[in-house]
Coordinates of C-alpha atoms in Angstrom, one line a residue:
M1 CA 20.8 -68.3 29.0
R2 CA 17.3 -67.2 29.2
L3 CA 18.2 -64.7 31.7
R4 CA 20.9 -63.3 29.4
N5 CA 18.3 -63.0 27.0
W6 CA 15.8 -61.1 29.3
I7 CA 18.8 -58.8 30.2
A8 CA 19.4 -58.2 26.3
V9 CA 15.6 -57.5 25.8
V10 CA 15.5 -55.2 28.6
V11 CA 18.6 -53.5 27.8
S12 CA 17.3 -53.1 24.1
V13 CA 14.1 -51.7 25.3
L14 CA 15.7 -49.2 27.6
L15 CA 18.0 -48.2 24.5
L16 CA 14.9 -47.9 22.4
V17 CA 13.0 -45.8 25.0
A18 CA 16.2 -43.5 25.2
V19 CA 16.6 -43.1 21.6
G20 CA 12.7 -42.4 21.2
I21 CA 12.7 -39.8 24.0
V22 CA 15.8 -38.1 22.3
G23 CA 14.0 -38.3 18.9
V24 CA 10.8 -36.8 20.2
L25 CA 12.7 -33.8 21.7
V26 CA 14.8 -33.2 18.7
N27 CA 11.7 -33.3 16.5
R28 CA 9.7 -31.0 18.8
S29 CA 12.6 -28.5 18.7
A30 CA 12.8 -28.3 15.1
L31 CA 9.0 -28.1 14.8
R32 CA 9.1 -25.1 17.1
A33 CA 11.8 -23.5 14.9
A34 CA 9.6 -24.0 11.7
D35 CA 6.5 -22.9 13.4
T36 CA 8.3 -19.6 14.6
V37 CA 9.5 -18.9 11.1
H38 CA 6.2 -20.0 9.5
R39 CA 4.1 -18.0 11.9
A40 CA 6.5 -14.9 11.6
D41 CA 6.4 -15.0 7.8
S42 CA 2.5 -15.4 7.8
Q43 CA 2.2 -12.3 10.1
A44 CA 4.6 -10.3 8.2
L45 CA 2.5 -11.1 4.9
A46 CA -0.7 -10.2 6.5
V47 CA 0.7 -7.0 7.9
N48 CA 2.0 -5.9 4.4
N49 CA -1.2 -7.0 2.8
A50 CA -3.2 -4.8 5.4
T51 CA -0.7 -2.0 4.8
L52 CA -1.4 -2.1 1.1
A53 CA -5.0 -2.1 1.7
G54 CA -4.9 0.7 4.0
S55 CA -3.0 2.8 1.7
M56 CA -5.6 2.3 -1.2
Q57 CA -8.3 3.3 1.3
L58 CA -6.5 6.5 2.3
L59 CA -5.8 7.3 -1.3
S60 CA -9.4 7.2 -2.1
A61 CA -10.1 9.6 0.8
K62 CA -7.3 12.0 -0.5
E63 CA -8.8 12.0 -4.0
L64 CA -12.1 13.1 -2.3
S65 CA -10.8 15.6 -0.2
E66 CA -9.0 17.2 -3.2
F67 CA -12.1 17.2 -5.2
A68 CA -14.1 19.0 -2.2
S69 CA -11.3 21.6 -2.0
G70 CA -11.3 22.5 -5.8
H71 CA -15.0 22.9 -6.3
P72 CA -16.9 25.8 -4.8
F73 CA -20.2 24.1 -3.7
T74 CA -23.0 26.5 -2.8
L75 CA -24.4 23.9 -0.4
A76 CA -28.1 25.0 -0.8
P77 CA -30.6 22.2 -0.3
G78 CA -31.5 20.7 -3.9
Q79 CA -29.0 23.2 -5.8
A80 CA -29.0 22.0 -9.4
A81 CA -25.5 23.3 -9.9
D82 CA -24.4 21.2 -6.9
R83 CA -25.8 18.1 -8.3
A84 CA -24.3 18.8 -11.7
I85 CA -20.9 18.9 -10.1
L86 CA -21.5 15.7 -8.1
E87 CA -22.9 13.8 -11.2
G88 CA -19.6 15.1 -13.4
Y89 CA -17.4 13.6 -10.6
V90 CA -19.1 10.4 -10.3
K91 CA -19.0 9.8 -14.1
K92 CA -15.2 10.4 -14.2
S93 CA -14.2 8.9 -11.0
Q94 CA -12.5 5.6 -10.9
L95 CA -12.9 5.2 -7.0
F96 CA -16.5 6.5 -6.4
P97 CA -18.4 5.8 -9.4
Y98 CA -21.3 4.5 -7.6
G99 CA -22.7 8.0 -6.2
A100 CA -21.9 10.8 -4.1
V101 CA -24.1 13.2 -1.7
L102 CA -23.6 16.6 0.1
T103 CA -24.9 16.7 3.8
S104 CA -24.7 19.2 6.6
L105 CA -22.3 18.4 9.6
D106 CA -25.4 16.7 11.4
G107 CA -26.2 14.6 8.5
V108 CA -29.0 16.4 6.8
L109 CA -29.1 15.6 3.1
L110 CA -28.4 18.6 0.8
N111 CA -27.8 17.1 -2.6
A112 CA -27.3 13.7 -4.0
T113 CA -26.6 11.8 -7.6
R114 CA -29.3 10.0 -9.1
R115 CA -27.6 7.0 -10.8
N116 CA -27.8 4.3 -8.2
P117 CA -29.8 3.8 -4.9
L118 CA -28.0 5.2 -1.8
P119 CA -28.4 4.0 1.8
D120 CA -31.2 5.3 3.8
A121 CA -30.3 8.4 5.9
D122 CA -30.9 6.5 9.2
D123 CA -28.4 3.7 8.3
P124 CA -26.1 3.4 11.4
G125 CA -23.0 3.5 9.1
Y126 CA -23.5 7.3 8.7
Q127 CA -23.2 8.0 12.3
A128 CA -20.1 5.6 12.8
M129 CA -18.4 7.6 9.9
R130 CA -19.2 11.0 11.4
E131 CA -17.8 9.9 14.9
L132 CA -14.5 9.2 13.0
L133 CA -14.4 12.5 11.3
L134 CA -15.2 14.2 14.8
A135 CA -12.1 12.1 16.1
G136 CA -10.0 13.7 13.7
K137 CA -9.7 10.3 11.7
P138 CA -10.7 9.5 8.1
G139 CA -14.3 8.9 7.7
F140 CA -14.8 5.5 6.5
S141 CA -18.2 3.9 7.1
P142 CA -18.8 0.1 7.8
V143 CA -20.5 -2.2 5.4
M144 CA -23.8 -0.6 4.3
S145 CA -26.6 -2.1 2.5
V146 CA -28.8 -1.0 -0.3
T147 CA -31.4 -2.6 -2.6
D148 CA -30.9 -2.4 -6.5
A149 CA -33.6 -2.3 -9.2
K150 CA -33.8 -5.9 -9.2
G151 CA -34.5 -6.2 -5.4
M152 CA -31.2 -7.7 -4.9
P153 CA -28.8 -6.4 -1.8
V154 CA -25.8 -4.7 -2.8
A155 CA -22.9 -3.9 -0.3
V156 CA -21.5 -0.4 -0.5
Q157 CA -19.1 1.8 1.5
A158 CA -19.1 5.5 2.2
V159 CA -16.3 7.8 2.4
A160 CA -16.6 11.1 3.9
V161 CA -14.6 14.3 4.0
P162 CA -15.4 17.8 5.3
I163 CA -16.0 20.8 3.2
A164 CA -14.7 23.9 4.8
V165 CA -15.3 27.4 4.2
G166 CA -13.1 30.1 6.0
G167 CA -10.9 27.3 7.4
A168 CA -14.1 25.7 9.3
P169 CA -15.9 22.6 8.2
V170 CA -19.6 23.5 7.1
A171 CA -20.6 20.3 5.3
L172 CA -19.5 16.8 4.4
L173 CA -18.8 15.4 0.9
I174 CA -19.7 11.6 0.9
G175 CA -18.6 9.2 -1.9
F176 CA -20.0 5.8 -2.4
N177 CA -18.4 2.7 -3.9
K178 CA -19.6 -0.9 -4.6
F179 CA -17.3 -3.1 -2.8
A180 CA -17.5 -5.8 -5.6
D181 CA -16.2 -3.0 -8.3
T182 CA -13.4 -1.4 -6.2
M183 CA -9.8 -1.7 -7.2
L184 CA -9.1 -2.8 -3.6
Q185 CA -11.6 -5.8 -4.1
A186 CA -9.5 -6.4 -7.5
Y187 CA -6.3 -6.7 -5.3
T188 CA -7.9 -8.8 -2.8
S189 CA -9.2 -11.1 -5.3
K190 CA -5.6 -11.8 -6.4
L191 CA -5.0 -13.3 -2.9
K192 CA -7.3 -16.1 -3.7
S193 CA -6.1 -19.6 -2.6
A194 CA -7.7 -22.8 -2.1
A195 CA -5.9 -23.1 1.3
H196 CA -7.2 -19.9 2.9
T197 CA -9.5 -16.9 2.4
A198 CA -8.5 -13.3 2.8
L199 CA -11.1 -10.6 3.9
I200 CA -11.1 -7.1 5.0
V201 CA -13.9 -6.7 7.6
D202 CA -15.6 -3.8 9.3
G203 CA -15.8 -3.2 13.2
D204 CA -18.8 -5.5 13.3
G205 CA -16.9 -8.3 11.4
V206 CA -18.9 -7.9 8.0
A207 CA -16.7 -8.6 5.0
G208 CA -16.5 -5.8 2.4
F209 CA -13.6 -7.1 0.4
S210 CA -12.8 -10.8 0.0
S211 CA -10.6 -13.0 -2.1
D212 CA -14.1 -15.0 -2.4
S213 CA -16.2 -12.5 -3.8
T214 CA -19.2 -14.7 -2.6
R215 CA -18.2 -13.7 1.1
I216 CA -18.8 -9.9 0.5
G217 CA -21.5 -8.9 3.0
T218 CA -21.3 -11.9 5.2
R219 CA -19.9 -12.0 8.8
V220 CA -16.9 -13.7 10.1
D221 CA -16.9 -16.0 13.1
P222 CA -17.9 -14.4 16.3
A223 CA -14.6 -15.4 17.8
I224 CA -12.6 -13.3 15.3
V225 CA -14.8 -10.3 15.9
A226 CA -14.3 -10.6 19.7
A227 CA -10.6 -10.8 19.1
A228 CA -10.6 -7.9 17.0
R229 CA -12.4 -5.8 19.8
S230 CA -10.0 -7.1 22.6
N231 CA -6.8 -7.6 21.3
A232 CA -4.1 -4.7 21.1
P233 CA -3.4 -3.1 17.7
G234 CA -1.1 -5.4 15.4
A235 CA -1.1 -8.9 14.1
A236 CA -2.5 -11.7 16.2
F237 CA -3.5 -15.3 15.6
V238 CA -7.1 -16.2 16.5
E239 CA -8.0 -20.1 17.0
Y240 CA -11.6 -21.2 16.8
E241 CA -13.9 -24.1 15.6
S242 CA -16.3 -23.7 12.8
D243 CA -18.7 -26.6 12.4
G244 CA -16.6 -29.0 14.3
V245 CA -13.3 -28.0 12.1
E246 CA -10.5 -26.6 14.0
M247 CA -9.7 -23.0 12.3
I248 CA -6.9 -20.5 12.6
A249 CA -7.1 -17.0 11.4
I250 CA -4.4 -14.1 11.2
L251 CA -5.8 -10.8 12.4
V252 CA -4.4 -7.3 11.7
T253 CA -6.0 -4.4 13.6
G254 CA -5.2 -0.9 14.5
D255 CA -4.3 2.2 12.6
V256 CA -3.0 -0.1 9.6
L257 CA -6.7 0.0 8.0
P258 CA -8.7 3.1 8.7
G259 CA -12.1 3.3 10.1
G260 CA -11.9 0.5 12.6
W261 CA -11.3 -2.1 9.6
A262 CA -9.3 -5.2 9.9
Y263 CA -7.6 -7.6 7.8
V264 CA -8.4 -11.4 8.3
R265 CA -6.9 -14.5 6.5
T266 CA -8.8 -17.6 7.9
Q267 CA -8.0 -21.4 7.0
T268 CA -8.2 -24.8 8.5
T269 CA -5.6 -25.5 11.4
A270 CA -4.6 -28.4 9.4
S271 CA -3.8 -26.6 6.2
F272 CA -2.1 -23.8 8.0
D273 CA 0.2 -26.3 10.0
G274 CA 0.8 -28.3 6.8
A275 CA 3.1 -31.0 6.0
V276 CA 5.5 -30.2 8.7
H277 CA 3.0 -31.0 11.4
R278 CA 1.9 -34.2 9.8
R279 CA 5.3 -35.4 9.3
S280 CA 6.3 -34.5 13.0
Q281 CA 3.2 -36.6 14.1
T282 CA 4.0 -39.4 12.0
I283 CA 7.4 -39.5 13.5
N284 CA 6.1 -39.2 16.9
V285 CA 3.9 -42.3 16.5
T286 CA 6.6 -44.2 14.9
L287 CA 8.9 -43.5 17.7
L288 CA 6.1 -44.6 20.3
A289 CA 5.4 -47.7 18.3
M290 CA 9.1 -48.7 18.5
L291 CA 8.9 -48.8 22.1
L292 CA 6.7 -51.7 22.0
I293 CA 8.9 -53.7 19.5
G294 CA 11.4 -56.4 21.1
A295 CA 15.0 -56.6 20.8
V296 CA 14.8 -58.8 17.7
G297 CA 13.2 -56.1 15.7
I298 CA 15.8 -53.2 16.8
S299 CA 17.8 -53.7 13.8
I300 CA 15.0 -54.0 11.2
L301 CA 13.4 -50.7 12.8
G302 CA 16.6 -49.0 12.8
Y303 CA 17.3 -49.7 9.1
R304 CA 13.7 -48.7 8.4
T305 CA 14.2 -45.5 10.4
Q306 CA 17.2 -44.6 8.4
V307 CA 15.7 -45.3 5.1
Q308 CA 12.7 -43.1 6.2
R309 CA 15.0 -40.2 7.2
R310 CA 17.0 -40.3 4.0
R311 CA 13.6 -40.1 2.1
A312 CA 12.5 -37.2 4.2
D313 CA 15.7 -35.3 3.5
E314 CA 15.6 -35.8 -0.3
K315 CA 12.0 -34.7 -0.1
F316 CA 13.2 -31.6 2.0
Q317 CA 15.8 -30.9 -0.4
A318 CA 13.4 -31.2 -3.5
L319 CA 11.0 -28.8 -1.8
F320 CA 13.6 -26.1 -1.3
Q321 CA 15.3 -26.8 -4.5
H322 CA 12.4 -25.1 -6.2
A323 CA 10.8 -23.0 -3.6
P324 CA 10.8 -19.1 -4.6
D325 CA 11.9 -18.3 -0.9
M326 CA 15.5 -18.5 0.2
V327 CA 16.3 -20.3 3.5
A328 CA 19.8 -19.9 5.3
V329 CA 21.5 -20.3 8.5
L330 CA 24.2 -18.0 9.7
D331 CA 26.9 -18.8 12.2
A332 CA 27.9 -16.2 15.1
D333 CA 30.3 -14.5 12.4
G334 CA 27.4 -14.0 10.0
R335 CA 28.8 -16.7 7.6
L336 CA 26.4 -18.9 5.8
S337 CA 26.5 -22.5 7.4
Y338 CA 23.6 -23.5 5.2
S339 CA 21.7 -22.0 2.4
S340 CA 18.9 -23.6 0.6
P341 CA 19.4 -24.6 -3.4
S342 CA 17.0 -21.9 -4.3
A343 CA 19.3 -19.2 -2.7
A344 CA 22.0 -19.7 -5.5
S345 CA 19.6 -20.1 -8.1
V346 CA 17.4 -17.1 -7.3
L347 CA 20.7 -14.9 -7.1
H348 CA 22.4 -16.6 -10.2
F349 CA 25.2 -18.0 -8.3
P350 CA 26.8 -21.6 -9.0
P351 CA 25.3 -24.2 -6.6
G352 CA 27.1 -24.5 -3.2
S353 CA 29.3 -21.3 -3.9
L354 CA 27.6 -19.2 -1.2
Q355 CA 28.6 -21.6 1.7
G356 CA 31.1 -20.1 4.1
H357 CA 30.8 -16.5 2.7
S358 CA 29.5 -13.6 4.9
V359 CA 25.9 -12.7 4.2
F360 CA 26.8 -9.1 4.4
E361 CA 28.9 -9.4 1.2
L362 CA 25.6 -9.9 -0.5
V363 CA 24.0 -6.7 0.8
H364 CA 24.1 -3.5 -1.1
P365 CA 26.9 -1.2 0.4
E366 CA 24.5 1.5 1.1
D367 CA 22.4 -0.8 3.2
R368 CA 25.2 -2.7 4.7
P369 CA 25.7 -0.6 8.0
S370 CA 22.2 -0.9 8.8
M371 CA 21.8 -4.3 8.1
M372 CA 25.0 -5.2 10.4
A373 CA 23.6 -3.1 13.1
A374 CA 20.2 -4.8 13.2
F375 CA 21.8 -8.2 13.0
G376 CA 24.1 -7.4 16.1
R377 CA 21.0 -6.5 18.1
L378 CA 19.4 -9.9 16.9
F379 CA 22.5 -11.7 18.2
A380 CA 22.5 -10.1 21.5
D381 CA 18.6 -10.9 22.2
R382 CA 17.7 -14.4 22.5
D383 CA 14.7 -15.8 20.8
S384 CA 14.1 -12.4 19.1
V385 CA 12.7 -12.2 15.6
L386 CA 13.9 -9.5 13.1
R387 CA 12.2 -8.2 9.9
L388 CA 13.4 -5.7 7.4
Q389 CA 13.7 -5.0 3.7
T390 CA 17.1 -4.5 1.9
R391 CA 18.8 -4.8 -1.3
V392 CA 20.6 -7.9 -2.2
L393 CA 23.2 -8.2 -5.0
N394 CA 23.1 -11.2 -7.3
A395 CA 26.0 -12.5 -9.3
S396 CA 25.9 -9.8 -11.8
G397 CA 26.1 -7.1 -9.1
T398 CA 22.2 -6.1 -9.8
A399 CA 20.5 -5.1 -6.7
T400 CA 16.9 -6.6 -5.7
W401 CA 14.7 -5.8 -2.8
F402 CA 14.2 -8.7 -0.3
E403 CA 12.2 -9.1 2.7
F404 CA 14.2 -10.8 5.6
T405 CA 12.7 -12.4 8.4
A406 CA 15.5 -13.6 10.9
S407 CA 15.0 -15.6 14.0
N408 CA 17.7 -16.0 16.8
Q409 CA 18.0 -19.8 17.4
M410 CA 21.8 -19.6 18.7
H411 CA 20.7 -21.5 21.7
N412 CA 18.8 -24.2 19.7
P413 CA 21.0 -27.4 19.3
A414 CA 19.0 -28.5 16.3
L415 CA 20.0 -25.1 14.5
N416 CA 22.7 -23.3 16.4
G417 CA 22.5 -20.2 14.4
I418 CA 20.4 -17.3 12.9
V419 CA 17.4 -18.7 10.8
I420 CA 16.7 -16.4 7.7
N421 CA 13.8 -16.8 5.4
A422 CA 14.0 -14.2 2.5
R423 CA 11.7 -13.4 -0.3
D424 CA 11.7 -11.2 -3.5
V425 CA 9.6 -8.2 -2.6
S426 CA 10.6 -6.1 -5.7
E427 CA 7.1 -6.1 -7.2
T428 CA 5.4 -5.1 -3.8
R429 CA 7.7 -2.1 -3.5
A430 CA 7.3 -1.0 -7.1
F431 CA 3.7 -1.0 -6.2
Q432 CA 4.2 1.2 -3.3
E433 CA 6.4 3.7 -5.0
R434 CA 3.7 3.9 -7.8
L435 CA 1.2 4.8 -5.2
A436 CA 3.6 7.4 -3.8
H437 CA 4.2 9.0 -7.3
E438 CA 0.4 9.0 -8.1
A439 CA -0.2 10.8 -4.8
Q440 CA 2.3 13.8 -5.9
H441 CA 1.3 14.0 -9.6
D442 CA -1.6 14.6 -11.8
A443 CA -3.0 11.7 -13.4
L444 CA -4.0 13.2 -16.7
T445 CA -0.8 15.2 -17.7
G446 CA 1.7 13.5 -15.4
L447 CA 2.7 16.9 -14.0
P448 CA 3.4 17.7 -10.3
N449 CA 0.0 18.2 -8.7
R450 CA -0.8 21.2 -6.2
R451 CA 0.6 19.3 -3.2
R452 CA 4.0 18.6 -4.9
M453 CA 4.3 22.3 -6.0
Q454 CA 3.4 23.8 -2.6
D455 CA 6.2 21.5 -1.0
A456 CA 8.6 22.7 -4.0
L457 CA 7.9 26.4 -3.5
G458 CA 8.1 26.1 0.4
S459 CA 11.5 24.5 -0.1
S460 CA 12.8 26.9 -2.7
L461 CA 11.8 30.0 -0.7
R462 CA 13.9 28.7 2.2
R463 CA 16.9 29.1 0.2
E464 CA 16.4 31.8 -2.8
P465 CA 14.0 34.1 -4.4
V466 CA 11.4 32.2 -6.6
A467 CA 9.4 33.7 -9.6
V468 CA 5.7 32.2 -9.6
L469 CA 3.9 32.4 -12.9
F470 CA 0.1 31.5 -12.4
V471 CA -1.2 30.3 -15.8
D472 CA -5.0 30.2 -16.7
L473 CA -6.3 28.9 -19.9
D474 CA -8.5 31.4 -21.9
G475 CA -11.4 29.9 -24.0
F476 CA -10.8 26.5 -22.4
K477 CA -14.5 26.1 -21.4
P478 CA -15.9 26.6 -25.0
V479 CA -13.7 23.7 -26.2
N480 CA -15.0 21.4 -23.7
D481 CA -18.6 22.6 -24.4
A482 CA -18.1 22.2 -28.2
H483 CA -15.9 19.2 -28.4
G484 CA -16.5 17.2 -25.3
H485 CA -14.3 16.6 -22.3
E486 CA -12.1 13.9 -24.2
A487 CA -11.2 16.7 -26.4
G488 CA -10.3 18.8 -23.5
D489 CA -8.3 16.4 -21.7
E490 CA -6.3 16.0 -24.9
L491 CA -5.9 19.7 -25.2
L492 CA -4.4 19.9 -21.7
Q493 CA -2.1 17.3 -22.4
Q494 CA -0.7 19.1 -25.5
V495 CA -0.8 22.4 -23.3
A496 CA 1.4 20.5 -20.6
E497 CA 4.0 19.3 -23.3
R498 CA 4.3 22.8 -24.6
L499 CA 4.8 24.4 -21.3
S500 CA 7.4 21.8 -20.5
S501 CA 9.3 22.7 -23.7
C502 CA 9.4 26.4 -22.4
I503 CA 10.7 26.1 -18.9
R504 CA 14.4 25.8 -17.6
E505 CA 15.6 22.5 -16.6
Q506 CA 15.7 23.6 -12.8
D507 CA 12.0 25.1 -13.2
V508 CA 9.1 23.4 -11.6
L509 CA 5.7 23.0 -13.9
S510 CA 2.6 21.7 -12.1
R511 CA -1.0 21.4 -12.8
V512 CA -3.2 22.9 -9.9
G513 CA -6.6 22.9 -11.3
G514 CA -9.0 22.3 -14.3
D515 CA -7.0 24.5 -16.7
E516 CA -4.6 26.0 -14.4
F517 CA -1.0 25.7 -14.3
V518 CA 1.9 27.0 -12.2
V519 CA 5.3 27.5 -13.2
L520 CA 8.2 28.0 -10.4
M521 CA 11.4 29.6 -11.5
P522 CA 13.9 29.5 -8.4
G523 CA 16.7 32.0 -8.4
I524 CA 14.9 34.6 -10.6
I525 CA 15.3 38.1 -9.1
N526 CA 14.5 40.5 -12.0
R527 CA 10.8 40.7 -12.7
E528 CA 11.9 41.4 -16.5
D529 CA 13.1 37.6 -16.6
A530 CA 9.9 36.5 -15.2
E531 CA 8.0 38.6 -17.7
A532 CA 10.0 37.1 -20.4
M533 CA 9.1 33.7 -19.5
S534 CA 5.4 34.8 -19.1
T535 CA 5.6 36.0 -22.8
R536 CA 6.9 32.7 -24.0
V537 CA 4.4 30.8 -22.2
R538 CA 1.4 33.0 -23.6
L539 CA 2.9 32.7 -27.2
A540 CA 3.4 29.0 -26.9
I541 CA -0.2 28.5 -25.9
E542 CA -1.5 30.9 -28.6
R543 CA -0.4 28.8 -31.4
P544 CA -3.0 26.5 -32.8
F545 CA -3.6 23.0 -31.2
H546 CA -4.7 20.1 -33.5
V547 CA -7.3 17.9 -31.3
Q548 CA -9.2 15.1 -32.7
G549 CA -8.8 16.4 -36.3
N550 CA -9.8 20.0 -35.2
E551 CA -7.6 23.3 -35.1
L552 CA -8.2 24.9 -31.8
V553 CA -7.0 28.3 -30.6
I554 CA -7.0 29.3 -27.2
G555 CA -5.0 32.0 -25.0
A556 CA -3.5 32.1 -21.6
S557 CA -3.7 34.7 -18.8
V558 CA -0.4 34.6 -16.9
G559 CA 0.1 36.1 -13.5
V560 CA 3.6 37.0 -12.4
H561 CA 4.9 37.4 -8.9
V562 CA 8.5 37.5 -7.8
A563 CA 8.9 36.3 -4.3
N564 CA 11.8 36.9 -2.1
A565 CA 13.6 34.6 -0.1
S566 CA 11.8 33.6 3.3
D567 CA 8.4 34.9 1.8
D568 CA 5.3 33.0 2.8
P569 CA 4.7 30.5 0.2
D570 CA 0.9 30.5 0.3
Q571 CA 1.1 34.5 0.1
A572 CA 3.4 34.1 -3.1
L573 CA 0.8 31.9 -4.8
R574 CA -1.9 33.9 -4.1
A575 CA -0.2 37.1 -5.3
A576 CA 0.6 35.3 -8.5
D577 CA -3.1 34.2 -8.7
H578 CA -4.4 37.8 -8.2
A579 CA -2.1 39.1 -11.0
M580 CA -3.5 36.5 -13.4
Y581 CA -7.1 37.5 -12.3
E582 CA -6.1 41.2 -13.0
I583 CA -5.1 40.1 -16.7
K584 CA -8.5 38.0 -16.9
H585 CA -10.5 41.1 -15.9
L586 CA -8.6 43.1 -18.4
G587 CA -9.7 40.9 -21.5
G588 CA -7.2 38.0 -21.1
G589 CA -3.8 37.3 -21.9
R590 CA -4.0 38.5 -25.7
N591 CA -5.2 42.1 -24.9
A592 CA -4.0 42.7 -21.1
A593 CA -0.7 44.2 -20.2
I594 CA 1.2 42.5 -17.5
P595 CA 0.3 44.7 -14.2
E596 CA 2.7 46.0 -11.6
Q597 CA 3.7 43.6 -8.9
R598 CA 1.9 44.8 -5.7
H599 CA 3.0 44.4 -2.2
L600 CA 2.6 40.7 -0.9
L601 CA 0.3 41.7 1.9
H602 CA -2.5 43.4 -0.1
V603 CA -2.9 40.5 -2.7
G604 CA -6.3 38.7 -3.1
R605 CA -7.3 35.5 -1.7
H606 CA -6.4 32.3 -3.6
R607 CA -9.2 30.3 -5.1
A608 CA -7.9 26.9 -3.6
E609 CA -8.9 28.2 -0.1
A610 CA -12.3 29.4 -1.0

């Protein structure tokens, strides 16, 4: 009897060990799958944030370059006119309100604003910025420090663009911004979280932008700096210790951010691993403890384990019920074998109605072929991870942009499918589209800017003739001098509205300078038609304007050139500009007759290239 009991105990212990080993393996497999998705999501989010930050940085360099190309500097040392141009730009700029300077190519100071203290000429940040320009990259400096009037250090960044004369760079225009007051810092602040800190650091690991504003100007851990210098471009994880605490950082390097800058998100390893790891460790400890329990306790522990598992499932379901992200598992045919409760609620479908349906039925028809091709490649590649954005249809048929992260877990017995994590990125895409729109449109009038106009002119001339009207306002500067720049801006907006009402539906109206506008009329062959439009434009502008309670009267000099199909776009624009100048020299639009069109090769040089 005693032997039989021992045999029962031994068998019970062996069964318990076997159950424990199986439980540990299953738990480890599920943990690996969750870690794969979690790390992939974290990397994708970090790359997305870094890309947005890089776009905002490049947008600042673009504004500075457009300003440099649109203002004829004398580049004489200490020239008052150059300083006035710089002061006016800094006063109105949203990106470089801190200050601006003009220097020679080798760094000799030619002129500077005087509103705020600027970094010393021997600051190594200037040299780093010039080296980037020489390498053909945008000129962004690392973190530079100045001392304000109260003796407090202030962290600033310099952005440089070349000033060209005759197509060759002759000087540099450098704009400065205070990190704490930039739009990029405002965006980074929105990433603030109690669990982690997001930073954008220079090549030396000094933070310029941070979700925690007190970290601006401080250095990140040396382990992160070493990884940024040694790792290949892209997103990577860096694990290190800080004051005895295990930490993990997501590091994004390469060309995503200009000037050698990098995006870093740091947090404790415990907070990054989160509840999934803590639950896994608890289960493992429980399983190991079960190995020490005798046969008498098997039934009790089995019952307790079932209760714990049921509660864990209920907690899991509760978490996913209200999670903003959608989680699903697809079978080999692309059908939903599992979908989180949030998937139905986010897409406004009845609970459980998505089960068994093909995921491709929810994809927008235009995106469906590419989605099916991408998932075909994912099915064929074991352990691969797919990231893409596509439009998803909700119950009413409305399309919303989602970002998908899919992991091939067909070989994983715990999942046996494609694990998908999807989140709504419509606001992020709208922000990116707004940035793209602002890059091609004038901020004051909302009209296409010079770059957009030149693209439209080049595209039209490849197909058909185009009449080009170059419009310059007569008497605009006195309005600015007498009534101020705000009145001048309102006047320009009213001019834009009147010109928009004059042109045809297929015509293109753009603002290319301070008081300069260009009208493109595709398909116009006869010069008489173009001159008729010129007359309408001039008469529209000569009507009195009512600005801030004042009646203002201005005129317009309109240069006309009819370009043949396949003509050079730049030469066509120069020809219209030259014709406008002839009218200016004859007394302006009210007094001068429209000059005869000259041969395209004999026109004057356009100011935008001066």
